[in-house]
Coordinates of C-alpha atoms in Angstrom, one line a residue:
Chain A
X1 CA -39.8 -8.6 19.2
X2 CA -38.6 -7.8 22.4
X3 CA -34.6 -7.0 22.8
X4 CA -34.3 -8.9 25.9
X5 CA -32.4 -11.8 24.7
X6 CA -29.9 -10.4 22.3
X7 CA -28.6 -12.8 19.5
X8 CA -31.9 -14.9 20.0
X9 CA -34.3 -12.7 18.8
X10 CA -33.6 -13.4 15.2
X11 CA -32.7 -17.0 15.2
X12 CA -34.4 -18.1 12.0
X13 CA -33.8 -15.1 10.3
X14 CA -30.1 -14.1 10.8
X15 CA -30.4 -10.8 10.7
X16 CA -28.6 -10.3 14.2
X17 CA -24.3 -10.9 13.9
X18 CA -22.6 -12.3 16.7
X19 CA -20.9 -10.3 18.4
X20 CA -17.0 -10.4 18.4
X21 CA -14.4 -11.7 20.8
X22 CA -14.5 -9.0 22.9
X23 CA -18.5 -8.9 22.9
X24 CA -18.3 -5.6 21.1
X25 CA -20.8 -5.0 18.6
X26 CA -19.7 -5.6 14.7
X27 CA -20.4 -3.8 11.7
X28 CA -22.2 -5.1 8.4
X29 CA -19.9 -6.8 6.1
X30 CA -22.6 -8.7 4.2
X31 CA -26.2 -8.2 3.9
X32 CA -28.3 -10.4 2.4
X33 CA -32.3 -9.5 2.2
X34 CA -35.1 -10.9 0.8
X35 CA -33.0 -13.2 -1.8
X36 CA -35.2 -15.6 -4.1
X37 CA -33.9 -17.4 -6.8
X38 CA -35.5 -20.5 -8.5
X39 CA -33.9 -23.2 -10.4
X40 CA -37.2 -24.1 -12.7
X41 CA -39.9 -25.1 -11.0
X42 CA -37.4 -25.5 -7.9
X43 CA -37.4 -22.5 -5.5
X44 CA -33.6 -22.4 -4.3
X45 CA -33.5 -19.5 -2.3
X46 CA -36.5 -19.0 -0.2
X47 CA -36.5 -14.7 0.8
X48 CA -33.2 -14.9 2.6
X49 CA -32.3 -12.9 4.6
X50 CA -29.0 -13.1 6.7
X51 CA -26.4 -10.5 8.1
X52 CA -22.6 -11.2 8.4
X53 CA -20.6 -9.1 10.2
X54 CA -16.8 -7.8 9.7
X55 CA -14.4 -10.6 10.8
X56 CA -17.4 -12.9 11.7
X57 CA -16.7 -16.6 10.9
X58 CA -20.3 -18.4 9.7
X59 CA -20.5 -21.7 8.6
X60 CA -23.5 -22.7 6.1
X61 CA -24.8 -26.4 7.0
X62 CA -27.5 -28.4 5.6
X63 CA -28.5 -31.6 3.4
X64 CA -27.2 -31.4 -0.3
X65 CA -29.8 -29.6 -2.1
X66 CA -30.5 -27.5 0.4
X67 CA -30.0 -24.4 -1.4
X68 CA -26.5 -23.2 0.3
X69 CA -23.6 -23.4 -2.3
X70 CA -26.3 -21.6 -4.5
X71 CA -26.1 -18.7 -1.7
X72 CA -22.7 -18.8 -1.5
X73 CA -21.7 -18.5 -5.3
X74 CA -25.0 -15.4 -5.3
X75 CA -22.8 -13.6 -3.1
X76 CA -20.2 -12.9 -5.9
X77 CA -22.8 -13.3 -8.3
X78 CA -21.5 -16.5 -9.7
X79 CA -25.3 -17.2 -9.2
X80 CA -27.9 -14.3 -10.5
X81 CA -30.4 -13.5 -7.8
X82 CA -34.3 -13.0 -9.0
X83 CA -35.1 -10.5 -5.9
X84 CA -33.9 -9.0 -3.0
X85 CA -30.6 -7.2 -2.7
X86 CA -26.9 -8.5 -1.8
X87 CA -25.0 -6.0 -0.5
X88 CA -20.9 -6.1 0.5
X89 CA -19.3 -3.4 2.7
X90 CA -22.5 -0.9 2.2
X91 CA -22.1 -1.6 -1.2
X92 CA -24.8 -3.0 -3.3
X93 CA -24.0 -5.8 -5.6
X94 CA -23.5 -4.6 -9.7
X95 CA -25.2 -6.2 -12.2
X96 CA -22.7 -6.6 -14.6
X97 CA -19.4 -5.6 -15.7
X98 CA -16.5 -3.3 -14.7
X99 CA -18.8 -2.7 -11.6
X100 CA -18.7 -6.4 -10.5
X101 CA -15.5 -7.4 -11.6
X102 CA -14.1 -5.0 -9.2
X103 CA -16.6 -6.4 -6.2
X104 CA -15.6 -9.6 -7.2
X105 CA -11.8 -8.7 -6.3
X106 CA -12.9 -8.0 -3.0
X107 CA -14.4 -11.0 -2.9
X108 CA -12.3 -14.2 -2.2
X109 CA -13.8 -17.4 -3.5
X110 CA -12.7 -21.1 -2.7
X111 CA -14.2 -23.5 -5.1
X112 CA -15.0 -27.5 -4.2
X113 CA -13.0 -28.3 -7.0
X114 CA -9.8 -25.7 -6.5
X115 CA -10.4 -24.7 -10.1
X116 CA -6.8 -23.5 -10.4
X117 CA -5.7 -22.1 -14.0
X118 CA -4.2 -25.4 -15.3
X119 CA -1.7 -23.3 -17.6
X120 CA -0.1 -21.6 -15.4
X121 CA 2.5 -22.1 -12.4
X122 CA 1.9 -22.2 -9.2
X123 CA 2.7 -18.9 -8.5
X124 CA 1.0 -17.4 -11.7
X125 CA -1.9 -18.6 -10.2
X126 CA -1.3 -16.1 -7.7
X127 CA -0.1 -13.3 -9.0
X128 CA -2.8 -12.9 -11.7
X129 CA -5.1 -11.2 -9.9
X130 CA -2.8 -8.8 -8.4
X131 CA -0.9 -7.9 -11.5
X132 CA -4.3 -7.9 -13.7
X133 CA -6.7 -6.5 -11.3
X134 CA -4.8 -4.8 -9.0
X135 CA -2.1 -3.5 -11.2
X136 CA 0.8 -4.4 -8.9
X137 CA 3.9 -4.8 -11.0
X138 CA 5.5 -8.1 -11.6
X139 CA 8.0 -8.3 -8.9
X140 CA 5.5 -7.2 -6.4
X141 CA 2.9 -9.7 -7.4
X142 CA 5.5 -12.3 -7.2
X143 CA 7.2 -11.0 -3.5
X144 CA 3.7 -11.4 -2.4
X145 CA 3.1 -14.4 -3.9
X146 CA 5.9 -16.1 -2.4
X147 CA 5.1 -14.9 1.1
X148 CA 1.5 -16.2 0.9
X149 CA 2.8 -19.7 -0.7
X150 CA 4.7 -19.8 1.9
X151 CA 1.9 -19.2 4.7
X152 CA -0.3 -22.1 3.1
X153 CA 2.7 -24.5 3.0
X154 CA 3.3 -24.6 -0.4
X155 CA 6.2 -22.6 -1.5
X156 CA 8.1 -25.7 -2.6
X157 CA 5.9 -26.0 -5.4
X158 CA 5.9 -22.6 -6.8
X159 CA 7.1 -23.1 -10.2
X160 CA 4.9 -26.7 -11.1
X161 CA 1.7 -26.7 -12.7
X162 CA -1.6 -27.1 -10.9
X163 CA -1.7 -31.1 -12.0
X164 CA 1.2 -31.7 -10.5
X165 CA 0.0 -30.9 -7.2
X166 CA -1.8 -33.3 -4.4
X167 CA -5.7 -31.8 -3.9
X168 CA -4.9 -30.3 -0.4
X169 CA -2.0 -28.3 -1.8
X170 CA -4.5 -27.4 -5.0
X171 CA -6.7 -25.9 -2.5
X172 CA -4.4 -24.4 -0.3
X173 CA -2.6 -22.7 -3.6
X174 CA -6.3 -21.5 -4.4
X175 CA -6.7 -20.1 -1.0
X176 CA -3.4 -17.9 -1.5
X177 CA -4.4 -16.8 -4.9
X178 CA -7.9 -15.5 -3.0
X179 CA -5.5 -14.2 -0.5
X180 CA -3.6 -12.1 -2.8
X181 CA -6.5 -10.0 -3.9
X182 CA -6.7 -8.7 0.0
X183 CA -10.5 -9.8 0.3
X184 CA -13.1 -8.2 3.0
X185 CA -14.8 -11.6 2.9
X186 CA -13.6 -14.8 1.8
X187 CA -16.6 -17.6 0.7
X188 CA -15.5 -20.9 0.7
X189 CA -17.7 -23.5 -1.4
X190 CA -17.5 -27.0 0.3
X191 CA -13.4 -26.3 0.1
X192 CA -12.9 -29.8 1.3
X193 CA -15.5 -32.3 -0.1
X194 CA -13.6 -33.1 -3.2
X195 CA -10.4 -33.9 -0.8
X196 CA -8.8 -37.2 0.0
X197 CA -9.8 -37.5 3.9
X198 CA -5.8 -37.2 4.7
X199 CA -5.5 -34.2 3.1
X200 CA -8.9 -32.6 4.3
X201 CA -7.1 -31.2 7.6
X202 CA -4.7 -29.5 6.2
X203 CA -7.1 -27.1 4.5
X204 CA -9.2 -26.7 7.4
X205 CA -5.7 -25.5 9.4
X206 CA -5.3 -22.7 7.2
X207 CA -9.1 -22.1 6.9
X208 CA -8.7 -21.9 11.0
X209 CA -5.3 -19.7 10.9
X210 CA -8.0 -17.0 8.6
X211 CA -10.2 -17.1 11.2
X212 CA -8.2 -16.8 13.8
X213 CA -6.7 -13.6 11.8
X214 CA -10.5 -12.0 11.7
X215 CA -11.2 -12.5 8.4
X216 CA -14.8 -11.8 7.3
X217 CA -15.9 -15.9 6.2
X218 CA -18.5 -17.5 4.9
X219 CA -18.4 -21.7 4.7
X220 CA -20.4 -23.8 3.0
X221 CA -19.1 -27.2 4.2
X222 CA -19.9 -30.7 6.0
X223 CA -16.6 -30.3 7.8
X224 CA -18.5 -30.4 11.9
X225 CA -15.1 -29.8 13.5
X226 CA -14.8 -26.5 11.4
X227 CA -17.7 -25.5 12.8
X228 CA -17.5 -25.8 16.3
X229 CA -13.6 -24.7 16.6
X230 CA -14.0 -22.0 14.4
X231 CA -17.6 -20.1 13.9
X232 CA -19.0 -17.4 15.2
X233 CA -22.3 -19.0 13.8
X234 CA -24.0 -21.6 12.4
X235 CA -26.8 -21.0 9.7
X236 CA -28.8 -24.0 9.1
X237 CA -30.6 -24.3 5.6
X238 CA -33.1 -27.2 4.5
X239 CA -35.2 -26.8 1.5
X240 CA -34.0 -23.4 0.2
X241 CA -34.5 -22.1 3.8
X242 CA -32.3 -21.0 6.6
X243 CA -34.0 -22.8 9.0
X244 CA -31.7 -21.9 12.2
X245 CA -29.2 -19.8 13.2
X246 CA -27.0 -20.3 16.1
X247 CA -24.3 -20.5 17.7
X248 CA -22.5 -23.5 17.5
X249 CA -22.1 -24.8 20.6
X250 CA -26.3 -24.3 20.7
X251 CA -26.8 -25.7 17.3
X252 CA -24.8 -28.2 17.7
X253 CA -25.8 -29.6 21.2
X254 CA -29.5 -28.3 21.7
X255 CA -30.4 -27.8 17.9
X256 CA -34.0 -25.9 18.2
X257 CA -35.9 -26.9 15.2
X258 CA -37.0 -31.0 13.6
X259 CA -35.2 -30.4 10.2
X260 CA -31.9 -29.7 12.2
X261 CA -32.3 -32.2 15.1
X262 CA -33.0 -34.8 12.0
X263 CA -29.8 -33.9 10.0
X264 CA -27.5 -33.9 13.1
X265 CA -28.9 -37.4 13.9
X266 CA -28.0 -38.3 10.7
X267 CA -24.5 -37.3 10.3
X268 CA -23.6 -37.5 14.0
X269 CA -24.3 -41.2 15.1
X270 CA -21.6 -42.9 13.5
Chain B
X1 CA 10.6 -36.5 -67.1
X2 CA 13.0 -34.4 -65.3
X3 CA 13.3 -31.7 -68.0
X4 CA 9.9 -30.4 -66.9
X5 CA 11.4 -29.3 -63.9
X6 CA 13.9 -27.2 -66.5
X7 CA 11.6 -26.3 -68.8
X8 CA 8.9 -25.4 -65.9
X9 CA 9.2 -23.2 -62.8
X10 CA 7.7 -26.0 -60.6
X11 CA 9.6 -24.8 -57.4
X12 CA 8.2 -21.2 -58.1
X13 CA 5.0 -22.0 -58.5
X14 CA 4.9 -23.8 -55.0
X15 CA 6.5 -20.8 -53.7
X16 CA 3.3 -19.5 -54.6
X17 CA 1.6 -22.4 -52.7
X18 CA 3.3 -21.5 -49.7
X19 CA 2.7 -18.0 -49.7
X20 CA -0.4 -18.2 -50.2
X21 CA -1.0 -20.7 -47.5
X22 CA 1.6 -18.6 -44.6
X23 CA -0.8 -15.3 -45.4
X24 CA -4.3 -16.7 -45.8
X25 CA -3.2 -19.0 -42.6
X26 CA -2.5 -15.8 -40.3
X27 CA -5.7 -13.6 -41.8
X28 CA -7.9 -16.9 -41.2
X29 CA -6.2 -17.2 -37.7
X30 CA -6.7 -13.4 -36.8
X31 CA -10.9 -13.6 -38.7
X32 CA -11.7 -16.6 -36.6
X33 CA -10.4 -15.8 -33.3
X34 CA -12.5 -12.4 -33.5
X35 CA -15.4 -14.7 -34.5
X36 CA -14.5 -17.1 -32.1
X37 CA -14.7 -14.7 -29.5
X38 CA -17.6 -13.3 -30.9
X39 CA -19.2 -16.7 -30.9
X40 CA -18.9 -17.2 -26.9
X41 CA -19.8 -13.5 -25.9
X42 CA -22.5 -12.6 -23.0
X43 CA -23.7 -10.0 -26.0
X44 CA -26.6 -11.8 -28.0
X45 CA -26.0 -10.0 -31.6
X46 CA -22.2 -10.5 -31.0
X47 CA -23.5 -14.2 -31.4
X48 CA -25.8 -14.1 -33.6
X49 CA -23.7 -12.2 -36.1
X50 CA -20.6 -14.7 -35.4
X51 CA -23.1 -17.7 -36.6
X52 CA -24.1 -15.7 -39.4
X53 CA -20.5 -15.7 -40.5
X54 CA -19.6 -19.3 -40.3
X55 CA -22.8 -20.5 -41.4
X56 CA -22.6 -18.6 -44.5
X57 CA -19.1 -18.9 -45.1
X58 CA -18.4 -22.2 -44.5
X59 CA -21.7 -23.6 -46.6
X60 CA -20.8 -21.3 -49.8
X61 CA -17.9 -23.4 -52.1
X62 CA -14.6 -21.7 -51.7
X63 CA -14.4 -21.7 -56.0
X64 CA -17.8 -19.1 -55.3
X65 CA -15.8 -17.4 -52.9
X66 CA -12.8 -17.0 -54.9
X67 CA -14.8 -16.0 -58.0
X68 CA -16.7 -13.5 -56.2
X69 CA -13.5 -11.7 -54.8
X70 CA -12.2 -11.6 -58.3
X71 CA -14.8 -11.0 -60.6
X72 CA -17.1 -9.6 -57.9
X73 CA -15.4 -7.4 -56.2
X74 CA -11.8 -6.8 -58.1
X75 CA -13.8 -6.5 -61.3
X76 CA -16.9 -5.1 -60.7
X77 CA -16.7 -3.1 -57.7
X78 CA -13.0 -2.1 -58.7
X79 CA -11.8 -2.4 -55.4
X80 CA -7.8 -2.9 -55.9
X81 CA -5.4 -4.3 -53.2
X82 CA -2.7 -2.9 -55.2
X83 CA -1.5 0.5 -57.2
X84 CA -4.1 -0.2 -60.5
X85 CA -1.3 1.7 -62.4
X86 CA 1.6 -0.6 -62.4
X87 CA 2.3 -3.1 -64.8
X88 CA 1.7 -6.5 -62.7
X89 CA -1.5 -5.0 -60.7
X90 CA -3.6 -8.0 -62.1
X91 CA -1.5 -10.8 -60.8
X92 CA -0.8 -8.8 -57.3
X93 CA -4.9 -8.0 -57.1
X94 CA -5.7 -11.6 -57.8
X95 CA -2.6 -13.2 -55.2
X96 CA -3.9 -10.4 -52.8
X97 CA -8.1 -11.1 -53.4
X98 CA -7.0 -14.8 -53.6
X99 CA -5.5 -14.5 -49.7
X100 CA -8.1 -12.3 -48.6
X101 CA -10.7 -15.2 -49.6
X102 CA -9.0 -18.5 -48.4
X103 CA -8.4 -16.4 -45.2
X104 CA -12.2 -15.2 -44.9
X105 CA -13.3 -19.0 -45.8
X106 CA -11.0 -20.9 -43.3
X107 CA -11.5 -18.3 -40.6
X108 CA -15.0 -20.1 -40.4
X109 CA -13.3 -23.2 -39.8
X110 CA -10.6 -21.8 -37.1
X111 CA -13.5 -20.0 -35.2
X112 CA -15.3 -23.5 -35.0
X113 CA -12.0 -25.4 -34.0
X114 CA -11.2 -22.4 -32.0
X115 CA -15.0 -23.1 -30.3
X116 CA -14.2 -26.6 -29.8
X117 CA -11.3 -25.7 -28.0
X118 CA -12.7 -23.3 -26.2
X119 CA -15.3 -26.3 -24.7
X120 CA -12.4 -28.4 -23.4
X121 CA -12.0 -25.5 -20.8
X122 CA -14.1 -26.4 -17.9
X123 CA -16.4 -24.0 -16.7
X124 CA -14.9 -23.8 -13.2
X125 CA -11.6 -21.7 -15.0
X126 CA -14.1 -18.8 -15.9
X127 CA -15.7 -18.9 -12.6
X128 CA -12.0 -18.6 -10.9
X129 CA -11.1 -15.9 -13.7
X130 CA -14.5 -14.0 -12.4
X131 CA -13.9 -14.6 -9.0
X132 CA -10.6 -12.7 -8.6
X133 CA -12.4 -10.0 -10.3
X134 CA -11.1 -10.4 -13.8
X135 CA -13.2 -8.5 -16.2
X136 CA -14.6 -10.8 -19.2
X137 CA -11.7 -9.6 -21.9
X138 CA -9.6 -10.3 -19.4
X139 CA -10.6 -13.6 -18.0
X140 CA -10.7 -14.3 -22.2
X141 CA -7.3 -13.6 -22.6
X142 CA -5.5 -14.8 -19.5
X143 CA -7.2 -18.0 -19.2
X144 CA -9.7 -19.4 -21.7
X145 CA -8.4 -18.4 -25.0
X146 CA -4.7 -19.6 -23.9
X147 CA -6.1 -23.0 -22.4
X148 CA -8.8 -22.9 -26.2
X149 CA -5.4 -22.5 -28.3
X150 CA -4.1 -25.8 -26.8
X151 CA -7.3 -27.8 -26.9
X152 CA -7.2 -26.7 -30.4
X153 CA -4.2 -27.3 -32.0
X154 CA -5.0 -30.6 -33.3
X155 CA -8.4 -29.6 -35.5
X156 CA -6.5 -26.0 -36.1
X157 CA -3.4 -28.4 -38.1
X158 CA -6.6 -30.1 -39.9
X159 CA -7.6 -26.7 -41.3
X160 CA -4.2 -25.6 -41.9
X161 CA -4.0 -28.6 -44.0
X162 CA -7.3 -28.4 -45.9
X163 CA -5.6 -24.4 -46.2
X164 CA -2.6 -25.3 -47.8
X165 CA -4.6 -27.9 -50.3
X166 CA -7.4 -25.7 -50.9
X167 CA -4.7 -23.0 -52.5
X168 CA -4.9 -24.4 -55.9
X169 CA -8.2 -23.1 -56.1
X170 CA -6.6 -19.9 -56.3
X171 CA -5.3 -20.7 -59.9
X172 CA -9.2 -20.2 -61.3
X173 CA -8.5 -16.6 -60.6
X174 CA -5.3 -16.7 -62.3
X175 CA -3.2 -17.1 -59.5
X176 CA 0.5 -18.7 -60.5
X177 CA 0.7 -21.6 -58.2
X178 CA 1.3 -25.5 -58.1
X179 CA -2.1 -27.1 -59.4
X180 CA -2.2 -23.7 -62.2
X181 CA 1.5 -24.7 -63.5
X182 CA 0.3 -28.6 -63.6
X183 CA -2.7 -27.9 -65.4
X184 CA -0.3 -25.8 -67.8
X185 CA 2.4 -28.0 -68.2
X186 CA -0.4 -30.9 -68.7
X187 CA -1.6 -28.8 -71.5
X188 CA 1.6 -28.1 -73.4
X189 CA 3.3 -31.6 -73.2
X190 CA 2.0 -34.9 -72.1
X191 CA -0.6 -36.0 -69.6
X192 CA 2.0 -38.4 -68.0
X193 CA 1.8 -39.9 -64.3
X194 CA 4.9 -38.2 -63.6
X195 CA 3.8 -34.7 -63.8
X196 CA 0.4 -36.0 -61.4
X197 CA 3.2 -37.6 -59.7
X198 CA 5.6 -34.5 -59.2
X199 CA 2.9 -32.4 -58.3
X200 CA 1.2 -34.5 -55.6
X201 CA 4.6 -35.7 -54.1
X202 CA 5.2 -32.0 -53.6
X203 CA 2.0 -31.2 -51.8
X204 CA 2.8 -34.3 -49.6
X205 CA 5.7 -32.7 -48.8
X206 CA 4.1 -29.4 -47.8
X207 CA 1.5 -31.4 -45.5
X208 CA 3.3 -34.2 -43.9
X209 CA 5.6 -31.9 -41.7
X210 CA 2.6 -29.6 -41.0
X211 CA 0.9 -33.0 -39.4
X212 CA 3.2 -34.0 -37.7
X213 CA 4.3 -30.5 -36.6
X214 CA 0.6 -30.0 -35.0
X215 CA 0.2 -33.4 -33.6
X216 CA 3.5 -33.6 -31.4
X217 CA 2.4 -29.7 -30.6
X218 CA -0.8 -31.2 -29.2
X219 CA 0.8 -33.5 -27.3
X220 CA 3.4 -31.3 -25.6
X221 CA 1.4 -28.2 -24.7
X222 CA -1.7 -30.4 -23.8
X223 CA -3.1 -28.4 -20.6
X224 CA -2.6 -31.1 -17.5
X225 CA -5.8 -31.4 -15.3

């Protein structure tokens, strides 16, 4: 293909990254080739391939089933791949143990359902990571802690127990324990589908603070408004597939292929 | 009536009880966590070998158990828990051999309460625990055992129950406790409903609290989801 239409030429494949605010060029923070995976007889991931650069912003969209939480939770390897290669910061991801547990930390996951560790406070929840992992001592963990609490709104709440908390505050607090590990990418899992629609926003305004802040992010979600205020990209997957990727203000307004046109009709009438 | 409670060391011989119960209860705590966490490990023999265990163990009659320990190994194999020399080395060998049986033979029961506890923790804690790069050790011990414990406490007071009844088997291998002085005190009096009556009042005693000990436990340190 010809390189006169930069950021075009690979639309279905996503192997080109945006480029960043300034229209410089950005370097590979994730690379995903050639990624199959089935679940059965059901192919999931369909040879993959997509490229996210350093402090890009891309947001995942597609019908349910489509194959991209699967791709998200591959990328830490919550999900085994069966080919192809993931690769994070040049590095390649392990197959098991110390190897990937230390990728992992670099690695900041938001789960649909918060997944908080119901036995401990608030800010245990947070400092875990950096005390286990990290080997920060206590009262650094816990300064730390306290700081990022207090970025996501929740410092009031530092010494309750996960249950004890609304959903939005749940996922907030399980944004600041991602935070604390000092990820190069951050993948959020549909972070606001198991949210009460009042509470959905206030997520998303930390979710567009990171971005804002040039953190590396991948988003599975159905949140539209996400997308357009704050992606670089928009990867459209249907059927295992990434079907389209674009921009958002061209995926959104002149989507290029049926599967895509058909699912914004869907969700965007009403 | 009451003069059997001169005549007899009744209180001593459920001293026994209890110390046999408090030091087969921690070995059988200690054998079934390790085969609890051998049971949920990503290593297939680990497994395997953990099922083995609790298969075997928990299918074979504690009296066999207890037998084997004495006659098997104290006996035959002359393996001594204690200086074969001094004078009371039979009765410490057979307390000893009798705790290091109850505890292999309710370990089997802890690791599977210990495994049912461990499937109240939903999945999504070990994916967290792996996300923030927590190796799996670590992810064991910071979050799934501690949250396991809890949704365990109610079937681990069951076992520790069954444990502290199952003790007078122990008096087969000539250990001194409750049911061994009743069956005694039975032989050289009377066969009256007030020694049956003594004895089982005093077990009750050793139980009840334990139940109710555990079941408030469970209650309190539930894990709130």
């Amino acid at each position: 293909m010809d390189d006169v239409n930069p950021g075009q030429a690979d639309r279905t494949t996503g192997e080109t990254v945006a480029p960043d605010r300034t229209g410089g060029a950005r370097e590979p923070m994730v690379v995903i080739e050639g990624v199959n995976k089935h679940f059965g007889d059901l192919h999931v991931l369909q040879d993959i391939n997509l490229t996210v650069g350093k402090g890009e912003v891309v947001v995942v969209l597609g019908p349910s089933g489509s194959g991209k939480s699967t791709l998200c939770r591959a990328i830490n390897r919550l999900e085994t791949i069966e080919s192809g290669t993931i690769s994070i910061d040049g590095k390649a991801l392990p197959e098991e143990g110390k190897a990937l547990a230390q990728l992992r930390a670099d690695v900041g996951m938001v789960f649909q359902s918060f997944n908080l560790f119901s036995h401990k406070t608030i800010r245990e929840n947070v400092t875990l990571g950096p005390i286990k992992v990290r080997k920060k001592s206590k009262a650094e963990a816990s300064t730390q802690a306290d700081a990022l609490l207090e970025r996501v709104g929740v410092s009031a709440q530092a010494d309750k127990y996960p249950a004890q908390l609304s959903g939005g505050q749940q996922q907030r607090v399980a944004i600041a324990r991602s935070l604390a590990m000092g990820p190069k990418v951050m993948l959020f899992d549909e972070p606001t589908s198991a949210l009460d629609p009042e509470m959905v926003n206030e997520v998303l305004d930390v979710m567009v603070g990171l971005a804002k802040e040039g953190m590396t992010m991948i988003v599975v979600t159905h949140e539209m408004g996400f997308a357009r205020k704050a992606a670089d990209r928009v990867v459209f997957m249907a059927d295992g597939q990434v079907v389209e990727v674009a921009t958002p203000e061209e995926f959104f307004t002149a989507p290029k292929s049926a599967r895509a046109k058909d699912f914004l009709g869907k969700i965007l009438t009403h | 009536m009451l003069d059997i409670l001169d005549k007899y060391d009744v209180l001593g011989a459920f001293w026994m009880t209890i110390k046999l119960t408090v030091f087969s209860a921690i070995g059988a705590l200690v054998i079934g966590t390790i085969l609890a966490v051998m049971r949920v490990a990503p290593v297939a023999i680990l497994r395997r070998l953990g099922a083995f265990y609790v298969n075997t163990v928990r299918n074979t009659p504690l009296t066999l158990i207890l037998v084997f320990c004495s006659l098997g190994l104290l006996y035959i194999l002359q393996i001594n828990l204690t200086d074969p020399n001094s004078s009371t080395s039979i009765v410490d060998n057979n307390i000893r051999w009798a705790i290091v049986g109850l505890a292999a033979y309710h370990a089997a029961f802890v690791c599977e309460a210990l495994r049912s506890g461990v499937n109240t923790v939903p999945l999504g804690q070990a994916e967290a625990a792996r996300s923030i790069g927590l190796t799996f050790s670590q992810s064991l011990r910071e979050v799934i055992l501690p949250q396991a414990f809890r949704g365990s406490i109610a079937p681990l007071g069951s076992v520790l129950i069954a444990l502290t009844k199952n003790t007078t088997v122990a008096s087969i291998i000539g250990v001194a406790e409750a049911s061994g002085l009743m069956k005694e005190i039975i032989e050289n009096e009377t066969a009256s409903f007030g020694v049956f009556f003594i004895f089982a009042l005093g077990f009750v005693i050793l139980t009840l609290p334990v139940g109710i000990l555990f079941t408030s436990l469970s209650r309190r340190l539930a894990v709130k989801r």
